[in-house]
Short mmCIF file of C-alpha atoms in Angstrom, two decimals:
data_model
loop_
_atom_site.label_atom_id
_atom_site.label_comp_id
_atom_site.label_asym_id
_atom_site.label_seq_id
_atom_site.Cartn_x
_atom_site.Cartn_y
_atom_site.Cartn_z
CA MET A 923 -109.28 -73.93 31.58
CA GLY A 924 -105.84 -74.05 33.16
CA ALA A 925 -104.89 -77.10 31.11
CA TYR A 926 -105.97 -75.33 27.90
CA ILE A 927 -103.87 -72.25 28.68
CA LEU A 928 -100.90 -74.45 29.57
CA ARG A 929 -101.18 -76.27 26.23
CA ARG A 930 -101.35 -72.98 24.36
CA LEU A 931 -98.31 -71.66 26.21
CA MET A 932 -96.36 -74.82 25.41
CA LEU A 933 -97.25 -74.46 21.72
CA ILE A 934 -95.66 -71.01 21.62
CA VAL A 935 -92.13 -72.43 21.65
CA PRO A 936 -92.39 -74.79 18.64
CA THR A 937 -94.54 -72.31 16.71
CA LEU A 938 -92.08 -69.48 17.22
CA PHE A 939 -89.17 -71.81 16.44
CA GLY A 940 -90.86 -72.80 13.16
CA ILE A 941 -91.48 -69.17 12.19
CA MET A 942 -87.87 -68.25 12.81
CA LEU A 943 -86.53 -71.35 11.05
CA ILE A 944 -88.55 -70.78 7.88
CA ASN A 945 -87.58 -67.12 7.63
CA PHE A 946 -83.93 -67.87 8.40
CA ALA A 947 -83.87 -70.56 5.70
CA LEU A 948 -85.40 -68.18 3.16
CA THR A 949 -82.72 -65.55 3.80
CA GLN A 950 -80.02 -68.06 2.85
CA PHE A 951 -81.26 -67.92 -0.75
CA VAL A 952 -81.81 -64.17 -1.00
CA PRO A 953 -78.95 -62.36 -2.80
CA GLY A 954 -77.45 -59.14 -1.51
CA GLY A 955 -76.58 -60.08 2.06
CA PRO A 956 -74.70 -57.86 4.53
CA ILE A 957 -71.32 -58.60 2.97
CA GLU A 958 -72.59 -57.69 -0.48
CA GLN A 959 -73.97 -54.50 1.07
CA ILE A 960 -70.52 -53.63 2.42
CA ILE A 961 -68.94 -54.36 -0.96
CA ALA A 962 -71.52 -52.21 -2.74
CA ARG A 963 -70.83 -49.33 -0.36
CA MET A 964 -67.12 -49.69 -0.98
CA GLU A 965 -67.67 -49.47 -4.73
CA GLY A 966 -69.59 -46.26 -4.23
CA GLN A 967 -66.94 -44.77 -1.89
CA GLY A 968 -63.47 -45.14 -3.31
CA ASP A 969 -61.56 -44.50 -0.10
CA VAL A 970 -63.56 -46.88 2.12
CA PHE A 971 -61.68 -50.00 1.04
CA SER A 972 -58.32 -48.54 1.84
CA GLN A 973 -59.56 -47.52 5.29
CA ILE A 974 -61.06 -50.93 6.10
CA ALA A 975 -58.25 -52.99 4.60
CA GLY A 976 -55.70 -51.10 6.64
CA GLY A 977 -54.51 -48.56 4.07
CA GLY A 978 -53.27 -51.05 1.47
CA ASP A 979 -52.65 -49.94 -2.09
CA ALA A 980 -55.91 -49.91 -4.05
CA GLY A 981 -54.11 -50.83 -7.27
CA MET A 982 -52.65 -53.96 -5.69
CA ALA A 983 -56.06 -54.85 -4.26
CA SER A 984 -57.69 -54.66 -7.66
CA GLN A 985 -55.21 -57.26 -8.96
CA ALA A 986 -55.88 -59.70 -6.12
CA GLY A 987 -57.75 -62.88 -6.74
CA GLY A 988 -60.80 -61.99 -4.61
CA ASP A 989 -63.64 -64.25 -3.61
CA GLU A 990 -66.33 -64.69 -6.25
CA LYS A 991 -68.74 -66.22 -3.73
CA TYR A 992 -70.11 -62.73 -3.19
CA LEU A 993 -71.49 -60.50 -5.91
CA GLY A 994 -69.03 -57.75 -6.73
CA ALA A 995 -66.19 -59.27 -4.68
CA ARG A 996 -63.86 -59.84 -7.66
CA GLY A 997 -60.62 -57.98 -7.02
CA LEU A 998 -60.91 -57.96 -3.23
CA PRO A 999 -58.32 -59.86 -1.15
CA PRO A 1000 -59.62 -63.18 0.23
CA GLU A 1001 -58.29 -62.15 3.65
CA PHE A 1002 -60.57 -59.12 3.66
CA ILE A 1003 -63.61 -61.21 2.69
CA ALA A 1004 -62.76 -63.71 5.44
CA GLN A 1005 -62.49 -60.85 7.91
CA LEU A 1006 -65.96 -59.63 6.95
CA GLU A 1007 -67.38 -63.15 7.25
CA ALA A 1008 -65.94 -63.53 10.73
CA GLU A 1009 -67.24 -60.11 11.76
CA PHE A 1010 -70.80 -60.96 10.67
CA GLY A 1011 -70.60 -64.58 11.82
CA PHE A 1012 -70.88 -66.01 8.30
CA ASP A 1013 -67.76 -68.11 8.77
CA LYS A 1014 -69.94 -70.67 10.58
CA PRO A 1015 -72.42 -73.12 9.02
CA PRO A 1016 -76.04 -71.84 8.74
CA LEU A 1017 -77.40 -74.35 11.27
CA GLN A 1018 -74.83 -73.32 13.86
CA ARG A 1019 -75.63 -69.66 13.27
CA PHE A 1020 -79.36 -70.31 13.61
CA LEU A 1021 -79.02 -72.25 16.86
CA ALA A 1022 -76.70 -69.60 18.30
CA MET A 1023 -79.18 -66.88 17.33
CA MET A 1024 -82.12 -68.70 18.92
CA GLY A 1025 -80.09 -69.34 22.06
CA ASN A 1026 -79.43 -65.62 22.36
CA TYR A 1027 -83.07 -64.77 21.67
CA LEU A 1028 -84.29 -67.13 24.39
CA ARG A 1029 -82.17 -65.04 26.76
CA PHE A 1030 -83.69 -61.92 25.16
CA ASP A 1031 -80.30 -60.92 23.80
CA PHE A 1032 -81.07 -59.54 20.33
CA GLY A 1033 -77.65 -58.12 19.55
CA GLU A 1034 -76.88 -54.95 17.61
CA SER A 1035 -77.75 -53.67 14.18
CA TYR A 1036 -75.09 -54.44 11.57
CA PHE A 1037 -75.00 -50.91 10.23
CA ARG A 1038 -76.24 -48.60 13.00
CA SER A 1039 -74.13 -49.60 16.04
CA ILE A 1040 -77.19 -49.67 18.26
CA GLY A 1041 -78.94 -52.52 20.03
CA VAL A 1042 -82.06 -53.95 18.40
CA ILE A 1043 -84.16 -53.30 21.52
CA ASP A 1044 -82.91 -49.73 21.72
CA LEU A 1045 -83.71 -49.26 18.04
CA ILE A 1046 -87.26 -50.55 18.49
CA VAL A 1047 -87.80 -48.32 21.52
CA GLU A 1048 -86.49 -45.36 19.54
CA LYS A 1049 -89.03 -45.94 16.75
CA MET A 1050 -91.92 -46.92 19.03
CA PRO A 1051 -93.47 -43.46 19.66
CA VAL A 1052 -94.57 -43.15 16.03
CA SER A 1053 -96.10 -46.63 15.96
CA ILE A 1054 -97.76 -46.06 19.33
CA THR A 1055 -99.29 -42.86 18.02
CA LEU A 1056 -100.63 -44.32 14.77
CA GLY A 1057 -101.66 -47.67 16.25
CA LEU A 1058 -103.24 -46.43 19.47
CA TRP A 1059 -105.31 -43.59 18.07
CA SER A 1060 -106.26 -45.36 14.85
CA THR A 1061 -107.54 -48.42 16.71
CA LEU A 1062 -109.42 -46.47 19.39
CA ILE A 1063 -111.04 -44.12 16.88
CA ALA A 1064 -112.05 -47.03 14.65
CA TYR A 1065 -113.73 -48.85 17.55
CA LEU A 1066 -115.35 -45.74 19.04
CA VAL A 1067 -116.90 -44.81 15.70
CA SER A 1068 -117.57 -48.20 14.11
CA ILE A 1069 -119.32 -49.96 17.02
CA PRO A 1070 -122.01 -47.31 17.66
CA LEU A 1071 -122.41 -46.83 13.91
CA GLY A 1072 -122.77 -50.56 13.32
CA ILE A 1073 -125.40 -50.84 16.09
CA ARG A 1074 -127.35 -47.91 14.64
CA LYS A 1075 -127.21 -49.43 11.16
CA ALA A 1076 -128.49 -52.76 12.49
CA VAL A 1077 -131.39 -51.11 14.31
CA ARG A 1078 -132.29 -49.09 11.21
CA ASP A 1079 -131.49 -51.79 8.68
CA GLY A 1080 -132.75 -50.93 5.20
CA SER A 1081 -133.42 -47.27 6.01
CA GLY A 1082 -131.99 -44.28 4.22
CA PHE A 1083 -129.46 -43.83 7.04
CA ASP A 1084 -128.25 -47.41 6.56
CA THR A 1085 -127.91 -46.91 2.80
CA TRP A 1086 -125.94 -43.67 2.73
CA THR A 1087 -123.64 -44.60 5.63
CA SER A 1088 -122.84 -47.89 3.88
CA ALA A 1089 -121.97 -45.98 0.72
CA VAL A 1090 -119.69 -43.61 2.64
CA ILE A 1091 -117.72 -46.30 4.48
CA ILE A 1092 -117.35 -48.45 1.36
CA VAL A 1093 -115.99 -45.48 -0.61
CA ALA A 1094 -113.61 -44.72 2.27
CA TYR A 1095 -112.50 -48.36 2.29
CA ALA A 1096 -111.87 -48.28 -1.45
CA ILE A 1097 -109.60 -45.23 -1.32
CA PRO A 1098 -105.93 -46.27 -0.99
CA GLY A 1099 -104.41 -45.00 2.23
CA PHE A 1100 -101.43 -43.37 0.51
CA LEU A 1101 -103.72 -41.53 -1.94
CA PHE A 1102 -105.88 -40.19 0.86
CA ALA A 1103 -102.74 -39.15 2.77
CA ILE A 1104 -101.47 -37.20 -0.23
CA LEU A 1105 -104.89 -35.56 -0.59
CA LEU A 1106 -104.78 -34.46 3.04
CA LEU A 1107 -101.31 -33.00 2.55
CA VAL A 1108 -102.35 -31.12 -0.57
CA LEU A 1109 -105.48 -29.70 1.05
CA PHE A 1110 -104.44 -29.03 4.64
CA ALA A 1111 -100.63 -29.07 4.92
CA GLY A 1112 -99.70 -26.27 2.56
CA GLY A 1113 -99.55 -28.38 -0.60
CA SER A 1114 -101.77 -26.12 -2.71
CA TYR A 1115 -104.55 -24.80 -0.49
CA TRP A 1116 -104.52 -24.36 3.31
CA GLN A 1117 -101.64 -24.50 5.76
CA VAL A 1118 -103.66 -25.81 8.69
CA PHE A 1119 -101.55 -28.75 9.91
CA PRO A 1120 -97.78 -29.32 9.99
CA LEU A 1121 -96.14 -31.37 7.28
CA ARG A 1122 -93.95 -33.71 9.33
CA GLY A 1123 -92.92 -34.99 12.76
CA LEU A 1124 -94.79 -35.68 15.99
CA HIS A 1125 -94.07 -32.32 17.60
CA SER A 1126 -92.61 -28.91 16.96
CA ASP A 1127 -89.10 -27.71 17.77
CA GLY A 1128 -88.79 -26.69 21.40
CA TRP A 1129 -91.71 -28.93 22.33
CA GLN A 1130 -90.10 -29.88 25.65
CA GLU A 1131 -90.15 -26.27 26.82
CA LEU A 1132 -93.95 -25.95 26.48
CA GLY A 1133 -96.45 -26.49 29.26
CA PHE A 1134 -98.43 -29.73 29.54
CA TRP A 1135 -101.56 -28.56 27.72
CA ALA A 1136 -99.52 -26.75 25.09
CA ARG A 1137 -97.55 -29.94 24.45
CA MET A 1138 -100.76 -31.96 24.19
CA GLY A 1139 -102.19 -29.45 21.74
CA ASP A 1140 -99.01 -29.49 19.66
CA TYR A 1141 -98.97 -33.30 19.67
CA ILE A 1142 -102.60 -33.54 18.52
CA TRP A 1143 -101.95 -30.87 15.90
CA HIS A 1144 -99.14 -32.95 14.41
CA ILE A 1145 -100.82 -36.37 14.51
CA THR A 1146 -104.22 -35.35 13.10
CA LEU A 1147 -103.48 -35.95 9.41
CA PRO A 1148 -101.47 -39.20 9.72
CA VAL A 1149 -104.02 -40.69 12.14
CA ILE A 1150 -106.92 -39.81 9.83
CA ALA A 1151 -105.06 -41.28 6.85
CA SER A 1152 -104.28 -44.52 8.68
CA THR A 1153 -107.82 -44.87 10.08
CA ILE A 1154 -110.01 -44.07 7.09
CA SER A 1155 -110.04 -47.57 5.59
CA SER A 1156 -110.58 -49.41 8.89
CA PHE A 1157 -114.18 -48.31 9.47
CA ALA A 1158 -115.83 -50.49 6.84
CA THR A 1159 -114.86 -53.95 8.11
CA LEU A 1160 -115.54 -53.22 11.78
CA THR A 1161 -118.81 -51.37 11.12
CA LEU A 1162 -120.24 -54.06 8.88
CA LEU A 1163 -119.06 -56.81 11.25
CA THR A 1164 -120.85 -55.08 14.14
CA LYS A 1165 -124.00 -54.55 12.08
CA ASN A 1166 -124.18 -58.14 10.85
CA SER A 1167 -123.51 -59.52 14.34
CA PHE A 1168 -126.38 -57.47 15.77
CA LEU A 1169 -128.71 -58.42 12.92
CA ASP A 1170 -128.04 -62.12 13.53
CA GLU A 1171 -128.85 -61.77 17.22
CA ILE A 1172 -131.87 -59.48 16.78
CA ARG A 1173 -133.59 -62.13 14.65
CA LYS A 1174 -133.24 -64.88 17.25
CA HIS A 1175 -136.11 -66.17 19.36
CA TYR A 1176 -134.80 -64.98 22.72
CA VAL A 1177 -135.03 -61.38 21.47
CA MET A 1178 -138.65 -61.88 20.45
CA THR A 1179 -139.33 -63.41 23.86
CA ALA A 1180 -137.73 -60.47 25.66
CA ARG A 1181 -139.83 -58.03 23.64
CA ALA A 1182 -142.98 -60.07 24.37
CA LYS A 1183 -142.30 -59.69 28.09
CA GLY A 1184 -142.59 -55.94 27.67
CA LEU A 1185 -138.93 -55.00 27.98
CA SER A 1186 -137.93 -51.68 26.43
CA GLU A 1187 -136.04 -51.70 23.15
CA ALA A 1188 -132.94 -50.29 24.84
CA ARG A 1189 -133.08 -53.02 27.51
CA VAL A 1190 -133.44 -55.71 24.85
CA LEU A 1191 -130.67 -54.25 22.72
CA TYR A 1192 -128.05 -53.52 25.37
CA GLY A 1193 -129.11 -55.95 28.08
CA HIS A 1194 -129.50 -59.08 25.94
CA VAL A 1195 -128.26 -58.58 22.39
CA PHE A 1196 -125.10 -56.61 23.06
CA ARG A 1197 -123.14 -59.32 24.89
CA ASN A 1198 -123.76 -61.98 22.25
CA ALA A 1199 -123.42 -59.68 19.25
CA MET A 1200 -120.18 -58.05 20.43
CA LEU A 1201 -118.47 -61.33 21.27
CA ILE A 1202 -116.54 -61.52 17.99
CA VAL A 1203 -115.83 -57.79 17.81
CA ILE A 1204 -114.56 -57.21 21.35
CA ALA A 1205 -112.76 -60.54 21.75
CA GLY A 1206 -110.66 -59.80 18.69
CA PHE A 1207 -109.60 -56.39 20.02
CA PRO A 1208 -106.26 -57.47 21.61
CA ALA A 1209 -104.99 -59.07 18.40
CA VAL A 1210 -106.19 -56.18 16.24
CA PHE A 1211 -104.71 -53.62 18.60
CA VAL A 1212 -101.31 -55.28 18.76
CA SER A 1213 -101.15 -55.82 14.98
CA VAL A 1214 -101.76 -52.12 14.38
CA PHE A 1215 -99.77 -51.06 17.41
CA PHE A 1216 -96.57 -52.83 16.37
CA GLY A 1217 -97.06 -53.20 12.66
CA GLY A 1218 -96.32 -49.67 11.57
CA SER A 1219 -97.30 -48.23 8.22
CA LEU A 1220 -94.46 -47.67 5.80
CA ILE A 1221 -96.43 -45.53 3.34
CA ILE A 1222 -98.07 -43.30 5.94
CA GLU A 1223 -94.77 -42.86 7.78
CA THR A 1224 -92.96 -42.00 4.56
CA ILE A 1225 -95.55 -39.49 3.35
CA PHE A 1226 -95.67 -37.66 6.68
CA SER A 1227 -91.91 -37.98 7.34
CA LEU A 1228 -92.37 -40.12 10.45
CA ASP A 1229 -89.69 -42.53 11.60
CA GLY A 1230 -91.49 -45.57 13.00
CA LEU A 1231 -91.43 -49.35 12.90
CA GLY A 1232 -92.74 -49.47 9.34
CA ARG A 1233 -89.73 -47.64 7.95
CA LEU A 1234 -87.44 -49.54 10.31
CA GLY A 1235 -88.59 -52.87 8.91
CA PHE A 1236 -88.32 -51.70 5.32
CA GLU A 1237 -84.85 -50.23 5.75
CA ALA A 1238 -83.64 -53.34 7.59
CA ALA A 1239 -84.93 -55.56 4.76
CA VAL A 1240 -83.28 -53.43 2.08
CA ALA A 1241 -79.96 -53.28 3.96
CA ARG A 1242 -80.17 -56.99 4.93
CA ASP A 1243 -79.75 -55.95 8.56
CA TYR A 1244 -80.39 -59.47 9.87
CA PRO A 1245 -80.26 -58.71 13.63
CA VAL A 1246 -83.02 -56.12 13.20
CA ILE A 1247 -85.05 -58.34 10.85
CA PHE A 1248 -84.93 -61.46 13.02
CA GLY A 1249 -85.02 -59.60 16.33
CA THR A 1250 -88.23 -57.75 15.45
CA LEU A 1251 -89.69 -60.93 13.93
CA PHE A 1252 -89.05 -62.84 17.18
CA ILE A 1253 -90.41 -60.09 19.43
CA PHE A 1254 -93.55 -59.39 17.43
CA GLY A 1255 -94.13 -63.08 16.74
CA LEU A 1256 -93.99 -63.81 20.45
CA ILE A 1257 -96.34 -60.94 21.23
CA GLY A 1258 -98.76 -62.09 18.52
CA LEU A 1259 -98.86 -65.64 19.89
CA VAL A 1260 -99.45 -64.40 23.43
CA MET A 1261 -102.22 -62.12 22.16
CA GLY A 1262 -103.90 -65.16 20.63
CA ILE A 1263 -104.23 -66.60 24.12
CA VAL A 1264 -105.45 -63.25 25.47
CA SER A 1265 -108.14 -63.19 22.75
CA ASP A 1266 -109.39 -66.60 23.88
CA LEU A 1267 -109.52 -65.36 27.47
CA MET A 1268 -111.52 -62.35 26.25
CA TYR A 1269 -114.08 -64.71 24.72
CA ILE A 1270 -114.49 -66.46 28.09
CA TRP A 1271 -114.65 -63.18 29.98
CA ILE A 1272 -117.41 -61.86 27.71
CA ASP A 1273 -119.34 -65.15 27.60
CA PRO A 1274 -118.52 -67.57 30.45
CA ARG A 1275 -120.49 -70.29 28.66
CA ILE A 1276 -117.58 -70.77 26.26
CA ASP A 1277 -115.22 -73.54 27.36
CA PHE A 1278 -112.25 -74.12 25.06
CA GLU A 1279 -111.00 -76.98 27.20
CA LYS A 1280 -114.16 -79.06 26.70
CA ARG A 1281 -114.23 -78.20 23.01
CA GLY A 1282 -110.62 -79.37 22.63
CA ALA A 1283 -111.46 -82.64 24.40
#
């Protein structure tokens, strides 16, 4: 097993390198880079150019040759464009920039945002509470509800309970998350009916001054609607996966043998079937948890006025904030690859009969 884990760890480096290389290469062909963003901002703010260029006459600048390599750069002095390129590091060849970036990332130096004057790590930590809230509670609620429900549906397969619960979770799965979020706002956040829950944020003003239980109550009060909206569509897949896994195991011969020996139904179900049936569901938990935990939800965050990783990624992509884009890609890519190894270890922990090393041989 140690050799298998070592091979997987060694594969992380080339895999992560390939992910970064492909995404870096794609950005070289995407228009509207950071320099174009600066130029666009200057066009929208007439006095910005004079401040950046050192107070030169705007009329003289408009008659300068400019550098047409960048969209909208006509009329800007070449010296100013060169200064911007040097500031952002674009005066170097792409390969040199990529290798320098990867060298910094291997030392876990992710630099600063182009437009926010804050380190990438600090920016991620700043946005993390929202993503922790949505990811943690959504994942835990989905598992706590879907696994018992899936087991009950498998035991009562074909019954009325199985039919109507399937209809409910399929309808919930079919409803777009943003539409359900808007419905919750309209109904329970003062949109048109009841003002039961707050409209935005993770806590109220003056939250720090409250006692522990009051803070917990205020926190739960604020997160109820966004957590429900982000969880509603996740029940169907997990519930049906649990049900089908249990049905496959219940129909096997060892279950019939256990029942023939006189074991109770609960002993058969939870003493024999559970471990085998839940192998796929539980072993995939680390990867699912991390994907939800770090992924963020742009639409849910926007609707409920939350500032998390979803909005951070979207805003960085729109602004072409490359340090944020590539820094978060490297961090989350590394975490995802490590979680793949953790998932394999979960399989072995749940069922020691599994041996990935022998299978690979």
